[in-house]
Amino acid sequence: MNNILTLGKSCCGCGGCEQACPRHCISFITDEEGFLYPSVDANACTDCGVCLKKCPIASDVPRGKDPAVYAAKLNDRQTAFQSTSGGVFYAIAADFLAHGGVVFGCAYDDDLKAVHIAAHNERELKRLQGSKYVQSDTRGVYRRVKEALDQSKPVLFSGTGCQAAGLRAFLGREYDNLLIADIVCHGVPSPLLFEKYLQYKGGKMGGKITAYNFRSKAKRGWDLYYMAETARKKQSDYGFFDPYYNAFLNCKTYRESCYQCPFANSERPGDITLADYWGVQKAHPEFYDSNGVSLVLVNTPKGEAAWEKLRKVTTSVPSTLEQAVVLNKNLREPSARPDCRDTIYEGIDGDINEYFSSKLAFKANPKTKLKKMIPTGLKDKLKKIKS
Ligand SMILES: Cc1cc2nc3c(=O)[nH]c(=O)nc-3n(C[C@H](O)[C@H](O)[C@H](O)COP(=O)(O)OP(=O)(O)OC[C@H]3O[C@@H](n4cnc5c(N)ncnc54)[C@H](O)[C@@H]3O)c2cc1C
């Protein structure tokens, strides 16, 4: 056998093989945990090996080395507020749109499923803002990227390291009109788990969840607070106090390939890499902003050209990789796989209340709980008194 099935659980699910297969004999199907894996029509497959050549895990993809590193934030505070970190993604994307370009990235569809879409205007771009902590469906997107590139449109593609590398492998060559922005990622839970979670959460809130923001800044600024909305209610709380989010932050529910992710280091597949600048308070105290700070790695000359264009709309300070990796572990290594990962998805198709309250049960640290109950204004006052 010389096809994509040899990868087994190392497959990252980018979907590149399906889109590249010259005989169209690969399709993606959902496994029992809700992750997409390739299935090959053995009668049609000729073992040509194209799928392996186009796979970011099985092939070598060009990567940046020795990036220039910055702490950065968008000058437009409202747009940064609506973004996860400092809003640098929006700034890059807006520049592409202003030049007649198209921006590919992850959005929620009408059912709150994370899917990669093409944004052609500001309204569509807003759907890409914000981190969705679940694996995005990229089926068909690399073909659409190539179509736009072949029409000579400026194209920005954004996604996790494996999705960015998947695009590079799929295209197999450089395009002057393409910029790839990869985001630092510590792993992705399955779409099925998120779907079940939304049902569970909706049940708790007494209505269907109509919007979900993993990184809402409304309550506490730049932190790990979610905002869930139904037609009648809004609820925001600290991620560690929620079963889905807690399991995500503790690396319990990731796709198997995430625990061996070859892109969880500082040699990045994107021209530019975006992340939260966790630890900026220590590295650059004067630059800390409760509205969010982005970490930017400029990996290639193309990335540098794009970054230079942002000078007018962003504020930044130079930083170093050594400073950046202190609290951004996934720029050094993949997330560790806990033993509970073996069975964490068992029961996902059963009673959802039972599943989330037992399988994904967690103990909130009482000290953290107390800390998170103190209103932000009071916290700032206490800090001032202390100093
Ligand atoms: C699953 C996941 C794990 C992450 N883990 C880390 C981490 O460990 N450390 C860290 O510093 N940063 C992490 N990030 C990145 C961080 O949360 C921000 O996405 C990043 O800093 C960009 O923020 P922004 O303010 O520039 O833009 P935003 O406006 O927040 O931009 C969102 C960008 O993220 C992309 N995106 C959103 N959800 C997904 C998804 N599910 N799959 C692929 N792309 C997506 C969009 O296409 C867009 O490009 C993670 C993001 C995701 C989605």
Short mmCIF file of C-alpha atoms and ligand atoms in Angstrom, two decimals:
data_model
loop_
_atom_site.label_atom_id
_atom_site.label_comp_id
_atom_site.label_asym_id
_atom_site.label_seq_id
_atom_site.Cartn_x
_atom_site.Cartn_y
_atom_site.Cartn_z
CA MET A 1 0.00 0.00 0.00
CA ASN A 2 1.38 3.40 -1.02
CA ASN A 3 -1.42 5.72 -0.05
CA ILE A 4 -2.57 8.02 2.72
CA LEU A 5 -3.96 5.18 4.84
CA THR A 6 -0.38 4.33 5.88
CA LEU A 7 -0.53 7.41 8.12
CA GLY A 8 -3.20 6.00 10.41
CA LYS A 9 -3.80 8.26 13.41
CA SER A 10 -0.84 10.51 12.45
CA CYS A 11 -3.17 12.14 9.89
CA CYS A 12 -3.85 15.75 10.87
CA GLY A 13 -7.10 15.92 8.88
CA CYS A 14 -6.18 18.86 6.63
CA GLY A 15 -7.95 17.25 3.68
CA GLY A 16 -5.14 17.96 1.19
CA CYS A 17 -4.96 14.35 -0.01
CA GLU A 18 -8.64 14.26 -0.92
CA GLN A 19 -8.26 17.46 -2.92
CA ALA A 20 -5.06 16.29 -4.65
CA CYS A 21 -5.96 12.73 -5.60
CA PRO A 22 -5.93 12.54 -9.43
CA ARG A 23 -8.45 9.66 -9.40
CA HIS A 24 -10.77 11.23 -6.80
CA CYS A 25 -10.69 8.04 -4.79
CA ILE A 26 -10.20 9.62 -1.35
CA SER A 27 -13.06 10.84 0.81
CA PHE A 28 -13.11 11.96 4.42
CA ILE A 29 -15.27 10.20 6.95
CA THR A 30 -15.91 10.83 10.62
CA ASP A 31 -14.49 8.38 13.16
CA GLU A 32 -16.23 7.44 16.40
CA GLU A 33 -14.71 10.46 18.20
CA GLY A 34 -15.92 12.85 15.54
CA PHE A 35 -12.62 13.55 13.75
CA LEU A 36 -12.31 13.36 9.97
CA TYR A 37 -9.97 10.71 8.51
CA PRO A 38 -9.37 9.68 4.90
CA SER A 39 -10.98 6.64 3.38
CA VAL A 40 -9.61 5.25 0.11
CA ASP A 41 -11.59 3.47 -2.58
CA ALA A 42 -9.26 0.48 -2.99
CA ASN A 43 -10.73 -0.40 -6.40
CA ALA A 44 -9.95 3.02 -7.84
CA CYS A 45 -6.59 3.68 -6.09
CA THR A 46 -3.53 2.93 -8.24
CA ASP A 47 -1.01 3.47 -5.42
CA CYS A 48 0.43 6.44 -7.36
CA GLY A 49 1.51 8.05 -4.06
CA VAL A 50 0.33 11.59 -4.95
CA CYS A 51 -1.65 11.74 -1.69
CA LEU A 52 1.52 11.11 0.31
CA LYS A 53 3.50 13.70 -1.66
CA LYS A 54 0.76 16.26 -0.94
CA CYS A 55 0.50 15.38 2.75
CA PRO A 56 2.11 17.82 5.24
CA ILE A 57 2.88 14.97 7.64
CA ALA A 58 4.35 12.52 5.11
CA SER A 59 6.32 15.07 3.08
CA ASP A 60 8.78 17.87 3.85
CA VAL A 61 7.24 21.30 3.67
CA PRO A 62 9.41 24.47 3.47
CA ARG A 63 9.57 26.18 6.86
CA GLY A 64 10.85 29.53 8.11
CA LYS A 65 13.87 29.70 10.40
CA ASP A 66 15.11 32.39 12.83
CA PRO A 67 12.03 34.60 12.70
CA ALA A 68 11.97 38.28 13.63
CA VAL A 69 9.77 38.46 16.71
CA TYR A 70 7.42 41.25 17.87
CA ALA A 71 4.83 42.05 20.47
CA ALA A 72 2.12 43.95 18.62
CA LYS A 73 -1.36 45.38 18.79
CA LEU A 74 -3.76 47.04 16.44
CA ASN A 75 -4.19 50.80 16.95
CA ASP A 76 -7.93 50.43 16.36
CA ARG A 77 -8.89 49.30 19.86
CA GLN A 78 -12.44 48.28 18.99
CA THR A 79 -11.24 45.81 16.30
CA ALA A 80 -8.58 44.50 18.66
CA PHE A 81 -11.29 44.06 21.31
CA GLN A 82 -13.24 41.83 18.91
CA SER A 83 -10.12 39.79 18.11
CA THR A 84 -8.54 37.08 20.22
CA SER A 85 -5.16 38.64 20.88
CA GLY A 86 -3.96 42.01 19.60
CA GLY A 87 -5.91 41.80 16.33
CA VAL A 88 -2.94 41.52 13.97
CA PHE A 89 -4.75 38.96 11.84
CA TYR A 90 -7.49 41.49 11.06
CA ALA A 91 -4.94 44.12 10.04
CA ILE A 92 -3.22 41.78 7.56
CA ALA A 93 -6.55 40.57 6.19
CA ALA A 94 -8.01 44.09 5.80
CA ASP A 95 -4.99 45.05 3.71
CA PHE A 96 -5.61 42.08 1.39
CA LEU A 97 -9.27 43.01 0.98
CA ALA A 98 -8.34 46.64 0.29
CA HIS A 99 -6.23 45.38 -2.63
CA GLY A 100 -8.96 43.25 -4.18
CA GLY A 101 -7.79 40.11 -2.46
CA VAL A 102 -9.51 37.18 -0.81
CA VAL A 103 -8.93 35.90 2.71
CA PHE A 104 -9.36 32.27 3.71
CA GLY A 105 -9.83 31.35 7.35
CA CYS A 106 -12.01 29.70 9.94
CA ALA A 107 -15.59 30.87 10.55
CA TYR A 108 -18.67 29.45 12.26
CA ASP A 109 -21.44 28.38 9.89
CA ASP A 110 -25.13 28.81 10.79
CA ASP A 111 -24.96 25.73 13.05
CA LEU A 112 -21.79 26.94 14.81
CA LYS A 113 -19.65 24.39 13.00
CA ALA A 114 -16.08 25.61 12.39
CA VAL A 115 -15.36 25.65 8.65
CA HIS A 116 -12.80 27.34 6.44
CA ILE A 117 -14.45 29.93 4.21
CA ALA A 118 -13.36 32.64 1.76
CA ALA A 119 -13.93 36.24 2.87
CA HIS A 120 -14.30 38.85 0.14
CA ASN A 121 -15.49 41.80 2.20
CA GLU A 122 -15.45 43.21 5.72
CA ARG A 123 -18.69 41.51 6.76
CA GLU A 124 -17.27 38.09 5.86
CA LEU A 125 -13.89 38.94 7.38
CA LYS A 126 -15.55 39.60 10.74
CA ARG A 127 -16.68 35.96 10.75
CA LEU A 128 -13.03 34.86 10.72
CA GLN A 129 -12.17 36.93 13.78
CA GLY A 130 -11.81 35.02 17.02
CA SER A 131 -10.33 31.63 17.85
CA LYS A 132 -12.64 28.66 17.57
CA TYR A 133 -11.17 25.96 19.81
CA VAL A 134 -12.29 23.02 17.69
CA GLN A 135 -10.96 21.46 14.49
CA SER A 136 -12.05 23.43 11.44
CA ASP A 137 -13.32 21.65 8.33
CA THR A 138 -10.94 22.46 5.46
CA ARG A 139 -12.40 20.09 2.89
CA GLY A 140 -12.25 21.66 -0.58
CA VAL A 141 -10.56 24.86 0.59
CA TYR A 142 -7.10 24.28 -0.91
CA ARG A 143 -8.66 23.90 -4.36
CA ARG A 144 -10.50 27.19 -3.87
CA VAL A 145 -7.25 28.86 -2.77
CA LYS A 146 -5.54 27.60 -5.94
CA GLU A 147 -8.39 28.85 -8.13
CA ALA A 148 -8.07 32.33 -6.62
CA LEU A 149 -4.27 32.24 -7.04
CA ASP A 150 -4.61 31.21 -10.67
CA GLN A 151 -6.91 34.19 -11.20
CA SER A 152 -3.97 36.33 -9.96
CA LYS A 153 -5.89 37.56 -6.91
CA PRO A 154 -3.90 38.44 -3.78
CA VAL A 155 -4.69 35.58 -1.38
CA LEU A 156 -4.26 35.36 2.37
CA PHE A 157 -4.68 31.91 3.92
CA SER A 158 -4.86 31.55 7.69
CA GLY A 159 -5.05 28.42 9.78
CA THR A 160 -3.24 26.18 12.23
CA GLY A 161 0.31 24.99 11.48
CA CYS A 162 -0.86 21.71 9.94
CA GLN A 163 -3.46 23.49 7.78
CA ALA A 164 -0.86 26.02 6.60
CA ALA A 165 1.64 23.24 5.86
CA GLY A 166 -1.16 21.28 4.16
CA LEU A 167 -1.72 24.17 1.78
CA ARG A 168 2.00 24.44 1.00
CA ALA A 169 2.17 20.71 0.30
CA PHE A 170 -0.98 20.81 -1.83
CA LEU A 171 0.26 23.72 -3.97
CA GLY A 172 3.78 22.29 -4.26
CA ARG A 173 5.26 25.61 -5.32
CA GLU A 174 5.52 29.28 -4.33
CA TYR A 175 2.99 31.84 -5.55
CA ASP A 176 3.95 35.52 -5.42
CA ASN A 177 0.32 36.46 -4.73
CA LEU A 178 -0.06 34.18 -1.68
CA LEU A 179 0.64 34.96 1.96
CA ILE A 180 0.23 32.24 4.58
CA ALA A 181 -0.46 33.23 8.19
CA ASP A 182 -0.28 30.31 10.57
CA ILE A 183 -1.47 30.48 14.13
CA VAL A 184 0.21 28.84 17.10
CA CYS A 185 -2.01 25.98 18.22
CA HIS A 186 -1.94 23.63 21.17
CA GLY A 187 -4.37 21.10 19.71
CA VAL A 188 -7.92 20.69 18.46
CA PRO A 189 -10.94 18.83 19.92
CA SER A 190 -13.35 17.09 17.56
CA PRO A 191 -16.27 18.87 15.85
CA LEU A 192 -18.60 16.24 17.35
CA LEU A 193 -17.45 17.07 20.88
CA PHE A 194 -18.11 20.77 20.29
CA GLU A 195 -21.53 20.02 18.78
CA LYS A 196 -22.46 17.94 21.84
CA TYR A 197 -21.11 20.62 24.13
CA LEU A 198 -23.31 23.28 22.51
CA GLN A 199 -26.34 21.05 23.08
CA TYR A 200 -25.31 20.51 26.70
CA LYS A 201 -24.66 24.22 27.28
CA GLY A 202 -27.92 25.16 25.56
CA GLY A 203 -29.72 22.79 27.92
CA LYS A 204 -28.10 24.50 30.92
CA MET A 205 -28.94 27.96 29.60
CA GLY A 206 -32.51 27.08 28.63
CA GLY A 207 -32.26 27.74 24.88
CA LYS A 208 -30.33 26.96 21.71
CA ILE A 209 -26.84 28.48 21.65
CA THR A 210 -26.82 31.01 18.82
CA ALA A 211 -23.32 32.47 19.29
CA TYR A 212 -20.19 31.28 21.07
CA ASN A 213 -17.00 33.24 21.57
CA PHE A 214 -14.12 31.37 23.19
CA ARG A 215 -12.18 34.52 23.87
CA SER A 216 -14.68 37.20 24.78
CA LYS A 217 -13.08 40.32 26.25
CA ALA A 218 -16.40 41.73 27.46
CA LYS A 219 -16.08 40.62 31.09
CA ARG A 220 -12.35 40.59 31.84
CA GLY A 221 -10.49 41.85 28.82
CA TRP A 222 -7.72 39.67 27.33
CA ASP A 223 -8.06 36.36 29.15
CA LEU A 224 -9.65 32.94 28.74
CA TYR A 225 -13.33 33.87 29.13
CA TYR A 226 -16.05 32.46 26.90
CA MET A 227 -19.34 34.13 26.01
CA ALA A 228 -22.27 31.87 25.16
CA GLU A 229 -25.48 33.37 23.82
CA THR A 230 -29.04 32.16 23.36
CA ALA A 231 -31.90 34.27 21.99
CA ARG A 232 -32.62 35.46 25.53
CA LYS A 233 -29.45 35.10 27.57
CA LYS A 234 -25.73 35.74 27.57
CA GLN A 235 -23.30 33.93 29.82
CA SER A 236 -19.60 34.54 30.27
CA ASP A 237 -17.25 32.66 32.55
CA TYR A 238 -13.63 31.62 32.94
CA GLY A 239 -12.66 28.78 30.62
CA PHE A 240 -11.21 26.61 33.38
CA PHE A 241 -14.67 26.55 35.02
CA ASP A 242 -16.35 24.97 32.01
CA PRO A 243 -16.14 21.25 31.13
CA TYR A 244 -15.38 21.58 27.40
CA TYR A 245 -12.98 24.50 27.80
CA ASN A 246 -11.26 23.00 30.85
CA ALA A 247 -10.63 19.73 28.98
CA PHE A 248 -9.32 21.74 26.02
CA LEU A 249 -6.95 23.82 28.15
CA ASN A 250 -5.72 20.67 29.87
CA CYS A 251 -5.01 18.97 26.52
CA LYS A 252 -7.42 16.09 27.19
CA THR A 253 -9.49 16.05 24.02
CA TYR A 254 -7.14 16.71 21.10
CA ARG A 255 -6.88 14.87 17.82
CA GLU A 256 -4.25 12.14 18.23
CA SER A 257 -1.89 13.80 15.72
CA CYS A 258 -1.77 17.00 17.83
CA TYR A 259 0.28 15.21 20.48
CA GLN A 260 3.03 14.61 17.92
CA CYS A 261 2.50 17.81 15.97
CA PRO A 262 5.59 18.46 13.79
CA PHE A 263 4.67 22.16 13.61
CA ALA A 264 4.68 22.83 17.34
CA ASN A 265 8.03 24.62 17.31
CA SER A 266 9.54 27.86 16.03
CA GLU A 267 10.22 26.62 12.47
CA ARG A 268 6.89 27.66 11.04
CA PRO A 269 5.13 26.79 7.78
CA GLY A 270 3.56 30.26 7.48
CA ASP A 271 5.16 33.44 6.15
CA ILE A 272 3.97 35.05 9.33
CA THR A 273 2.89 33.41 12.59
CA LEU A 274 0.33 34.81 15.02
CA ALA A 275 -0.31 33.97 18.64
CA ASP A 276 -1.20 35.42 22.01
CA TYR A 277 1.80 37.05 23.61
CA TRP A 278 1.34 35.22 26.91
CA GLY A 279 3.92 36.50 29.36
CA VAL A 280 4.21 39.95 27.79
CA GLN A 281 3.78 41.42 31.30
CA LYS A 282 7.22 40.03 32.16
CA ALA A 283 8.93 40.32 28.76
CA HIS A 284 7.73 43.86 27.92
CA PRO A 285 5.81 45.23 30.92
CA GLU A 286 5.41 48.66 29.33
CA PHE A 287 3.65 47.09 26.35
CA TYR A 288 1.07 45.02 28.27
CA ASP A 289 -2.50 45.89 27.33
CA SER A 290 -5.62 44.37 28.88
CA ASN A 291 -7.22 44.71 25.42
CA GLY A 292 -4.83 42.04 24.07
CA VAL A 293 -1.31 41.69 22.72
CA SER A 294 -0.33 39.59 19.70
CA LEU A 295 2.88 37.68 19.29
CA VAL A 296 4.11 37.97 15.70
CA LEU A 297 6.84 35.85 14.12
CA VAL A 298 7.99 37.11 10.74
CA ASN A 299 9.34 34.00 9.04
CA THR A 300 10.02 34.84 5.39
CA PRO A 301 10.77 37.88 3.17
CA LYS A 302 7.12 37.80 2.07
CA GLY A 303 6.06 37.87 5.70
CA GLU A 304 8.40 40.80 6.25
CA ALA A 305 6.84 42.76 3.36
CA ALA A 306 3.35 42.13 4.77
CA TRP A 307 4.48 43.13 8.27
CA GLU A 308 6.06 46.38 7.00
CA LYS A 309 2.70 47.36 5.49
CA LEU A 310 1.09 47.14 8.94
CA ARG A 311 3.39 49.66 10.58
CA LYS A 312 0.85 52.49 10.28
CA VAL A 313 -2.06 50.57 11.80
CA THR A 314 -0.24 48.71 14.57
CA THR A 315 2.07 49.50 17.47
CA SER A 316 4.84 47.02 18.19
CA VAL A 317 8.05 46.37 20.08
CA PRO A 318 10.82 43.98 19.00
CA SER A 319 11.04 40.85 21.09
CA THR A 320 12.98 37.58 20.99
CA LEU A 321 12.11 33.94 20.54
CA GLU A 322 13.60 33.18 23.97
CA GLN A 323 11.17 35.62 25.57
CA ALA A 324 8.23 34.49 23.47
CA VAL A 325 8.50 30.76 24.19
CA VAL A 326 8.56 31.10 27.98
CA LEU A 327 4.75 30.90 28.25
CA ASN A 328 4.04 29.71 24.73
CA LYS A 329 5.01 26.10 25.10
CA ASN A 330 3.71 25.05 21.70
CA LEU A 331 6.45 27.09 20.05
CA ARG A 332 8.81 24.54 21.61
CA GLU A 333 6.98 21.22 21.61
CA PRO A 334 3.59 19.57 21.12
CA SER A 335 1.13 19.31 24.01
CA ALA A 336 1.65 16.28 26.24
CA ARG A 337 -0.91 13.49 25.90
CA PRO A 338 -2.52 12.73 29.26
CA ASP A 339 -3.47 9.10 30.06
CA CYS A 340 -7.15 10.05 30.27
CA ARG A 341 -7.07 10.75 26.50
CA ASP A 342 -7.39 6.95 25.98
CA THR A 343 -11.00 6.98 27.13
CA ILE A 344 -12.10 10.64 27.14
CA TYR A 345 -14.38 10.28 24.13
CA GLU A 346 -16.10 7.13 25.44
CA GLY A 347 -19.78 7.84 26.04
CA ILE A 348 -19.91 10.89 23.78
CA ASP A 349 -22.91 9.42 21.99
CA GLY A 350 -24.78 8.69 25.22
CA ASP A 351 -26.54 11.05 27.61
CA ILE A 352 -24.86 14.44 27.20
CA ASN A 353 -25.47 15.66 30.74
CA GLU A 354 -23.94 12.48 32.09
CA TYR A 355 -21.00 12.76 29.66
CA PHE A 356 -20.12 16.36 30.46
CA SER A 357 -20.67 16.08 34.19
CA SER A 358 -18.74 12.82 34.64
CA LYS A 359 -16.27 12.23 31.80
CA LEU A 360 -15.33 15.89 31.51
CA ALA A 361 -15.70 16.62 35.22
CA PHE A 362 -13.08 18.96 36.65
CA LYS A 363 -12.16 20.50 39.95
CA ALA A 364 -11.86 24.26 39.92
CA ASN A 365 -8.95 25.47 42.02
CA PRO A 366 -10.59 27.41 44.92
CA LYS A 367 -7.83 30.03 44.88
CA THR A 368 -8.32 30.65 41.16
CA LYS A 369 -12.08 30.70 41.68
CA LEU A 370 -11.72 33.44 44.31
CA LYS A 371 -9.29 35.39 42.15
CA LYS A 372 -11.64 35.27 39.18
CA MET A 373 -14.57 36.46 41.31
CA ILE A 374 -12.88 39.76 42.19
CA PRO A 375 -14.05 42.46 39.76
CA THR A 376 -11.26 43.73 37.47
CA GLY A 377 -11.55 47.33 38.68
CA LEU A 378 -11.11 46.23 42.30
CA LYS A 379 -8.14 44.02 41.32
CA ASP A 380 -6.40 47.02 39.72
CA LYS A 381 -7.08 49.12 42.83
CA LEU A 382 -5.64 46.39 45.09
CA LYS A 383 -2.54 46.15 42.89
CA LYS A 384 -2.02 49.91 43.15
CA ILE A 385 -2.38 49.81 46.94
CA LYS A 386 0.14 46.92 47.09
CA SER A 387 2.69 48.81 45.00
C1 LIG B 1 -7.27 25.68 18.20
C2 LIG B 1 -6.42 26.86 18.51
C3 LIG B 1 -5.41 26.76 19.44
C4 LIG B 1 -4.60 27.87 19.73
N1 LIG B 1 -3.59 27.73 20.65
C5 LIG B 1 -2.79 28.78 20.91
C6 LIG B 1 -1.71 28.67 21.86
O1 LIG B 1 -1.47 27.62 22.42
N2 LIG B 1 -0.94 29.76 22.09
C7 LIG B 1 -1.18 30.94 21.46
O2 LIG B 1 -0.46 31.90 21.73
N3 LIG B 1 -2.15 31.08 20.56
C8 LIG B 1 -2.98 30.03 20.27
N4 LIG B 1 -3.98 30.16 19.35
C9 LIG B 1 -4.03 31.39 18.53
C10 LIG B 1 -4.72 32.56 19.17
O3 LIG B 1 -5.84 32.10 19.90
C11 LIG B 1 -5.19 33.57 18.10
O4 LIG B 1 -5.91 32.89 17.10
C12 LIG B 1 -4.09 34.28 17.40
O5 LIG B 1 -3.31 34.93 18.35
C13 LIG B 1 -4.62 35.30 16.40
O6 LIG B 1 -5.28 36.31 17.08
P1 LIG B 1 -5.65 37.71 16.43
O7 LIG B 1 -6.08 38.61 17.52
O8 LIG B 1 -4.54 38.18 15.54
O9 LIG B 1 -6.81 37.39 15.43
P2 LIG B 1 -8.28 36.80 15.49
O10 LIG B 1 -9.20 37.78 14.91
O11 LIG B 1 -8.62 36.23 16.75
O12 LIG B 1 -8.08 35.71 14.34
C14 LIG B 1 -8.52 34.47 14.32
C15 LIG B 1 -7.62 33.73 13.34
O13 LIG B 1 -7.57 32.40 13.75
C16 LIG B 1 -8.02 31.55 12.72
N5 LIG B 1 -8.79 30.49 13.38
C17 LIG B 1 -9.74 30.63 14.32
N6 LIG B 1 -10.16 29.43 14.71
C18 LIG B 1 -9.48 28.52 13.99
C19 LIG B 1 -9.52 27.11 13.92
N7 LIG B 1 -10.33 26.37 14.67
N8 LIG B 1 -8.68 26.50 13.05
C20 LIG B 1 -7.86 27.22 12.26
N9 LIG B 1 -7.79 28.55 12.29
C21 LIG B 1 -8.60 29.19 13.14
C22 LIG B 1 -8.86 32.42 11.80
O14 LIG B 1 -8.85 31.90 10.50
C23 LIG B 1 -8.12 33.74 11.91
O15 LIG B 1 -7.01 33.72 11.08
C24 LIG B 1 -4.82 29.09 19.06
C25 LIG B 1 -5.86 29.20 18.14
C26 LIG B 1 -6.66 28.09 17.84
C27 LIG B 1 -7.76 28.23 16.83
#
